[in-house]
């Protein structure tokens, strides 16, 4: 094999019979992610009263979770049962594209959700005029297209690099790890990577923080009933935001800071948190905390039992 044509995922080597236990756990997690997110998507799609910006954005989160995990879990489960753990360079770059598009999309969708709540709470009388179906469609399209375009360009830049190694010490294809294997000048890749980090992570998180601070200020000056209703819709989103932000911080820190010395098992768990915890936590938080979604999910489950 030509050097750089295939990559080898070295963390799957010599894991022994524990691979079968990990396969079982991974299979259950993936089925749970698809099932719970599928219920959220179906509930919002079927119930016309849920065709509102807040609920549509919740369904976008679930679609993004299914999209991102589809690039990770099937490959992971295959590698756990396989004796060889090579992946072609094209397939590796494609997997990295989907996974990092998922991570970037998550941030931009959460930013739209914060904007939606800010408009609903600060300008309730103008809300329907601001968050029209057309404007919402445009915002959702931008929140998906821009991150995927940026990550796609990064993938093209990585594909042009000359490789001097083919061993990836990860359980999935990782952009930064691919760049580190190159013996060519990677300054363009590094600068563009920082640009993506700034525009799809730091800027959205800054806007989200600003929005929720403004919401808290407005709530402090409002009635108890108003505060209760505002907190009921905002707290689940803040929980989702904190969870994803911590998970993403762990992944970025572990991939960029080479001086960290952690046990390999802990390092793997922390680097995978953003791919496992948010996709399974998001539908549970929204499914249990929003009565309208919860009722429709129960209706779907009862309807399925009667089939």
Coordinates of C-alpha atoms in Angstrom, one line a residue:
X1 CA 0.0 0.0 0.0
X2 CA 1.2 3.4 -0.9
X3 CA 2.1 5.5 2.1
X4 CA -0.8 7.9 2.8
X5 CA -3.3 5.9 0.7
X6 CA -4.6 4.1 3.8
X7 CA -4.7 5.1 7.4
X8 CA -4.6 2.7 10.4
X9 CA -6.6 3.3 13.5
X10 CA -4.1 2.1 16.1
X11 CA -6.3 2.2 19.2
X12 CA -8.3 -0.9 18.0
X13 CA -5.1 -3.0 18.1
X14 CA -4.8 -5.7 20.8
X15 CA -8.0 -4.9 22.7
X16 CA -8.8 -8.6 23.1
X17 CA -12.2 -10.0 24.0
X18 CA -13.4 -6.7 25.5
X19 CA -14.2 -5.7 21.9
X20 CA -17.4 -7.8 22.1
X21 CA -18.6 -5.9 25.2
X22 CA -17.7 -2.6 23.6
X23 CA -19.6 -3.7 20.4
X24 CA -22.7 -4.5 22.5
X25 CA -22.5 -1.2 24.3
X26 CA -21.9 0.8 21.1
X27 CA -24.8 -1.0 19.3
X28 CA -27.2 -0.3 22.2
X29 CA -26.1 3.4 22.3
X30 CA -26.5 3.8 18.5
X31 CA -29.9 2.2 18.5
X32 CA -31.0 4.5 21.4
X33 CA -29.7 7.6 19.6
X34 CA -31.6 6.8 16.4
X35 CA -34.7 5.7 18.2
X36 CA -35.0 8.8 20.6
X37 CA -34.1 11.3 17.9
X38 CA -36.4 9.6 15.4
X39 CA -39.3 10.0 17.9
X40 CA -38.5 13.7 18.3
X41 CA -38.4 14.3 14.5
X42 CA -41.6 12.3 13.9
X43 CA -43.5 13.9 16.8
X44 CA -42.7 17.4 15.5
X45 CA -43.4 16.5 11.9
X46 CA -46.8 14.9 12.6
X47 CA -48.1 17.5 15.0
X48 CA -49.1 20.7 13.2
X49 CA -49.2 22.7 16.5
X50 CA -45.5 22.0 16.8
X51 CA -44.6 23.6 13.5
X52 CA -43.2 26.6 15.3
X53 CA -39.6 28.0 15.2
X54 CA -38.6 26.6 18.6
X55 CA -39.8 23.1 17.9
X56 CA -38.5 23.1 14.3
X57 CA -35.0 24.0 15.6
X58 CA -35.3 21.2 18.2
X59 CA -36.0 18.8 15.3
X60 CA -33.0 20.2 13.5
X61 CA -30.8 19.2 16.5
X62 CA -32.2 15.7 16.3
X63 CA -31.5 15.5 12.5
X64 CA -28.0 16.7 13.1
X65 CA -27.5 14.1 15.8
X66 CA -28.5 11.3 13.5
X67 CA -26.3 12.8 10.7
X68 CA -23.2 13.0 12.9
X69 CA -23.5 9.6 14.6
X70 CA -24.1 7.9 11.3
X71 CA -20.5 8.7 10.4
X72 CA -19.2 7.4 13.6
X73 CA -21.0 4.4 15.1
X74 CA -21.3 2.1 12.0
X75 CA -17.5 2.4 11.4
X76 CA -16.8 2.0 15.1
X77 CA -18.8 -1.2 15.3
X78 CA -17.2 -2.6 12.2
X79 CA -13.7 -1.9 13.5
X80 CA -14.5 -3.5 16.8
X81 CA -15.3 -6.8 15.1
X82 CA -12.6 -6.6 12.4
X83 CA -9.1 -7.9 12.6
X84 CA -7.8 -5.1 10.3
X85 CA -8.4 -1.5 11.0
X86 CA -7.3 0.3 7.8
X87 CA -9.4 3.0 6.2
X88 CA -8.8 4.6 2.8
X89 CA -7.7 8.2 2.8
X90 CA -10.9 9.3 0.9
X91 CA -13.1 7.5 3.4
X92 CA -11.2 8.9 6.3
X93 CA -11.5 12.5 5.1
X94 CA -15.2 11.9 4.4
X95 CA -15.8 10.6 8.0
X96 CA -13.9 13.6 9.4
X97 CA -16.0 15.9 7.2
X98 CA -19.3 14.5 8.5
X99 CA -18.2 14.4 12.2
X100 CA -16.9 18.0 12.2
X101 CA -19.8 19.3 10.2
X102 CA -22.1 17.8 12.9
X103 CA -20.1 19.5 15.6
X104 CA -20.2 22.9 13.8
X105 CA -23.8 22.5 12.9
X106 CA -24.7 21.9 16.5
X107 CA -23.2 25.2 17.6
X108 CA -24.9 27.2 14.8
X109 CA -28.3 25.5 15.6
X110 CA -27.9 26.3 19.3
X111 CA -27.2 29.9 18.3
X112 CA -30.4 30.1 16.4
X113 CA -32.3 28.6 19.3
X114 CA -30.8 31.3 21.6
X115 CA -31.8 34.0 19.1
X116 CA -35.3 32.5 18.8
X117 CA -35.8 32.6 22.6
X118 CA -34.3 36.1 22.8
X119 CA -36.7 37.5 20.2
X120 CA -39.7 35.6 21.9
X121 CA -38.9 37.1 25.3
X122 CA -37.6 40.5 24.4
X123 CA -40.0 41.3 21.6
X124 CA -43.1 39.1 22.1
X125 CA -45.4 41.3 20.1
X126 CA -43.1 41.4 17.1
X127 CA -42.0 37.7 17.3
X128 CA -44.3 36.4 14.5
X129 CA -43.2 39.2 12.2
X130 CA -39.5 38.5 12.9
X131 CA -39.4 34.7 13.0
X132 CA -41.5 34.1 9.8
X133 CA -41.3 30.7 8.1
X134 CA -39.2 32.3 5.3
X135 CA -36.7 33.9 7.6
X136 CA -36.5 30.7 9.7
X137 CA -35.8 28.6 6.5
X138 CA -33.0 31.0 5.5
X139 CA -31.4 30.9 8.9
X140 CA -31.6 27.1 9.1
X141 CA -30.1 26.8 5.6
X142 CA -27.2 29.2 6.5
X143 CA -26.6 27.3 9.8
X144 CA -26.1 24.1 7.9
X145 CA -24.5 25.2 4.7
X146 CA -21.8 27.6 6.1
X147 CA -20.3 25.1 8.6
X148 CA -20.3 22.3 6.1
X149 CA -18.7 24.5 3.4
X150 CA -15.9 25.5 5.8
X151 CA -15.3 21.9 7.0
X152 CA -15.4 20.8 3.3
X153 CA -12.7 23.2 2.4
X154 CA -10.6 22.0 5.3
X155 CA -11.1 18.5 4.0
X156 CA -9.9 19.5 0.5
X157 CA -6.8 21.1 2.1
X158 CA -6.1 18.0 4.0
X159 CA -6.5 15.8 0.9
X160 CA -3.8 17.8 -0.8
X161 CA -1.2 17.2 1.9
X162 CA 1.7 14.7 1.4
X163 CA 1.6 12.1 4.2
X164 CA 4.7 10.9 6.0
X165 CA 2.8 8.5 8.2
X166 CA -0.4 6.5 8.3
X167 CA -1.0 5.7 12.0
X168 CA -3.9 7.5 13.6
X169 CA -4.1 7.2 17.4
X170 CA -7.8 7.8 17.5
X171 CA -10.9 5.6 17.1
X172 CA -12.2 7.8 14.3
X173 CA -10.7 9.9 11.5
X174 CA -9.6 13.2 13.1
X175 CA -8.7 16.3 11.0
X176 CA -5.9 17.5 13.2
X177 CA -4.4 14.1 13.6
X178 CA -4.3 13.8 9.7
X179 CA -2.6 17.2 9.5
X180 CA 0.0 16.1 12.0
X181 CA 1.0 13.1 9.8
X182 CA 1.9 15.4 7.0
X183 CA 5.5 16.3 6.1
X184 CA 4.4 19.2 4.0
X185 CA 3.9 22.8 5.1
X186 CA 0.6 22.9 7.0
X187 CA 0.4 26.6 7.9
X188 CA -2.6 27.1 5.6
X189 CA -4.4 24.2 7.2
X190 CA -3.7 25.5 10.7
X191 CA -4.8 29.1 9.9
X192 CA -8.0 27.9 8.2
X193 CA -8.7 25.5 11.1
X194 CA -8.5 28.4 13.5
X195 CA -10.8 30.4 11.2
X196 CA -13.4 27.6 11.4
X197 CA -13.0 27.3 15.2
X198 CA -13.6 31.1 15.5
X199 CA -16.6 31.4 13.2
X200 CA -18.4 28.1 14.0
X201 CA -17.5 27.7 17.7
X202 CA -16.3 30.9 19.5
X203 CA -18.6 33.4 17.7
X204 CA -21.8 31.3 18.1
X205 CA -21.0 30.6 21.8
X206 CA -20.4 34.3 22.4
X207 CA -23.7 35.2 20.8
X208 CA -25.5 32.5 22.8
X209 CA -24.0 33.8 26.0
X210 CA -25.0 37.4 25.1
X211 CA -28.5 36.3 24.3
X212 CA -29.1 34.4 27.6
X213 CA -27.6 37.2 29.7
X214 CA -30.0 39.6 28.0
X215 CA -32.9 37.2 28.7
X216 CA -31.9 37.0 32.4
X217 CA -31.8 40.8 32.6
X218 CA -35.3 41.0 31.1
X219 CA -36.7 38.2 33.3
X220 CA -35.4 40.0 36.5
X221 CA -37.6 43.0 35.6
X222 CA -40.7 40.9 34.7
X223 CA -43.5 39.2 36.6
X224 CA -43.2 35.8 38.2
X225 CA -45.5 34.2 35.6
X226 CA -43.4 35.6 32.8
X227 CA -40.2 34.4 34.4
X228 CA -41.5 31.0 35.0
X229 CA -42.6 30.6 31.4
X230 CA -39.3 32.0 30.1
X231 CA -37.2 29.7 32.3
X232 CA -39.3 26.7 31.3
X233 CA -38.2 27.1 27.7
X234 CA -34.7 28.4 28.3
X235 CA -33.3 26.1 31.0
X236 CA -33.5 22.9 28.8
X237 CA -31.6 24.8 26.1
X238 CA -29.0 26.0 28.6
X239 CA -28.5 22.4 29.8
X240 CA -28.0 21.2 26.2
X241 CA -25.6 24.1 25.6
X242 CA -23.5 23.5 28.7
X243 CA -23.3 19.7 27.9
X244 CA -22.2 20.2 24.3
X245 CA -19.8 23.0 25.2
X246 CA -18.0 20.9 27.8
X247 CA -17.9 17.9 25.5
X248 CA -16.5 20.0 22.6
X249 CA -13.9 21.7 24.9
X250 CA -12.6 18.3 26.0
X251 CA -12.3 17.2 22.3
X252 CA -10.5 20.4 21.2
X253 CA -8.2 20.4 24.2
X254 CA -7.2 16.8 23.9
X255 CA -6.5 17.1 20.2
X256 CA -4.6 20.4 20.3
X257 CA -2.7 20.2 23.6
X258 CA -0.1 17.6 23.3
X259 CA 1.3 18.1 26.8
X260 CA -1.7 16.6 28.5
X261 CA -0.9 13.2 30.0
X262 CA -4.1 11.3 30.7
X263 CA -4.8 7.5 30.9
X264 CA -5.6 6.3 27.4
X265 CA -9.1 5.1 28.4
X266 CA -10.0 8.5 29.9
X267 CA -8.6 10.3 26.9
X268 CA -10.8 8.2 24.6
X269 CA -13.9 8.7 26.7
X270 CA -13.4 12.5 26.9
X271 CA -12.7 12.8 23.1
X272 CA -15.9 10.8 22.3
X273 CA -18.2 12.7 24.6
X274 CA -19.3 15.2 22.0
X275 CA -20.4 12.3 19.7
X276 CA -22.2 10.2 22.3
X277 CA -23.7 12.3 25.2
X278 CA -25.4 15.2 23.3
X279 CA -27.1 13.0 20.7
X280 CA -28.7 10.8 23.4
X281 CA -29.2 13.6 26.0
X282 CA -30.9 16.2 23.7
X283 CA -34.0 14.1 22.8
X284 CA -34.4 13.0 26.5
X285 CA -34.2 16.6 27.7
X286 CA -36.7 18.0 25.2
X287 CA -39.0 14.9 25.2
X288 CA -39.5 15.1 29.0
X289 CA -39.4 18.9 29.5
X290 CA -41.8 20.0 26.7
X291 CA -45.3 18.6 27.4
X292 CA -46.4 19.1 23.8
X293 CA -43.6 16.9 22.5
X294 CA -44.0 14.4 25.3
X295 CA -47.7 13.9 24.5
X296 CA -47.1 13.4 20.9
X297 CA -44.4 10.8 21.6
X298 CA -46.7 8.9 23.8
X299 CA -49.4 9.0 21.1
X300 CA -46.9 7.6 18.6
X301 CA -45.8 4.8 20.9
X302 CA -49.5 3.8 21.6
X303 CA -50.3 3.9 17.9
X304 CA -47.3 1.6 17.2
X305 CA -48.5 -0.9 19.8
X306 CA -51.9 -1.1 18.2
X307 CA -50.4 -2.1 14.8

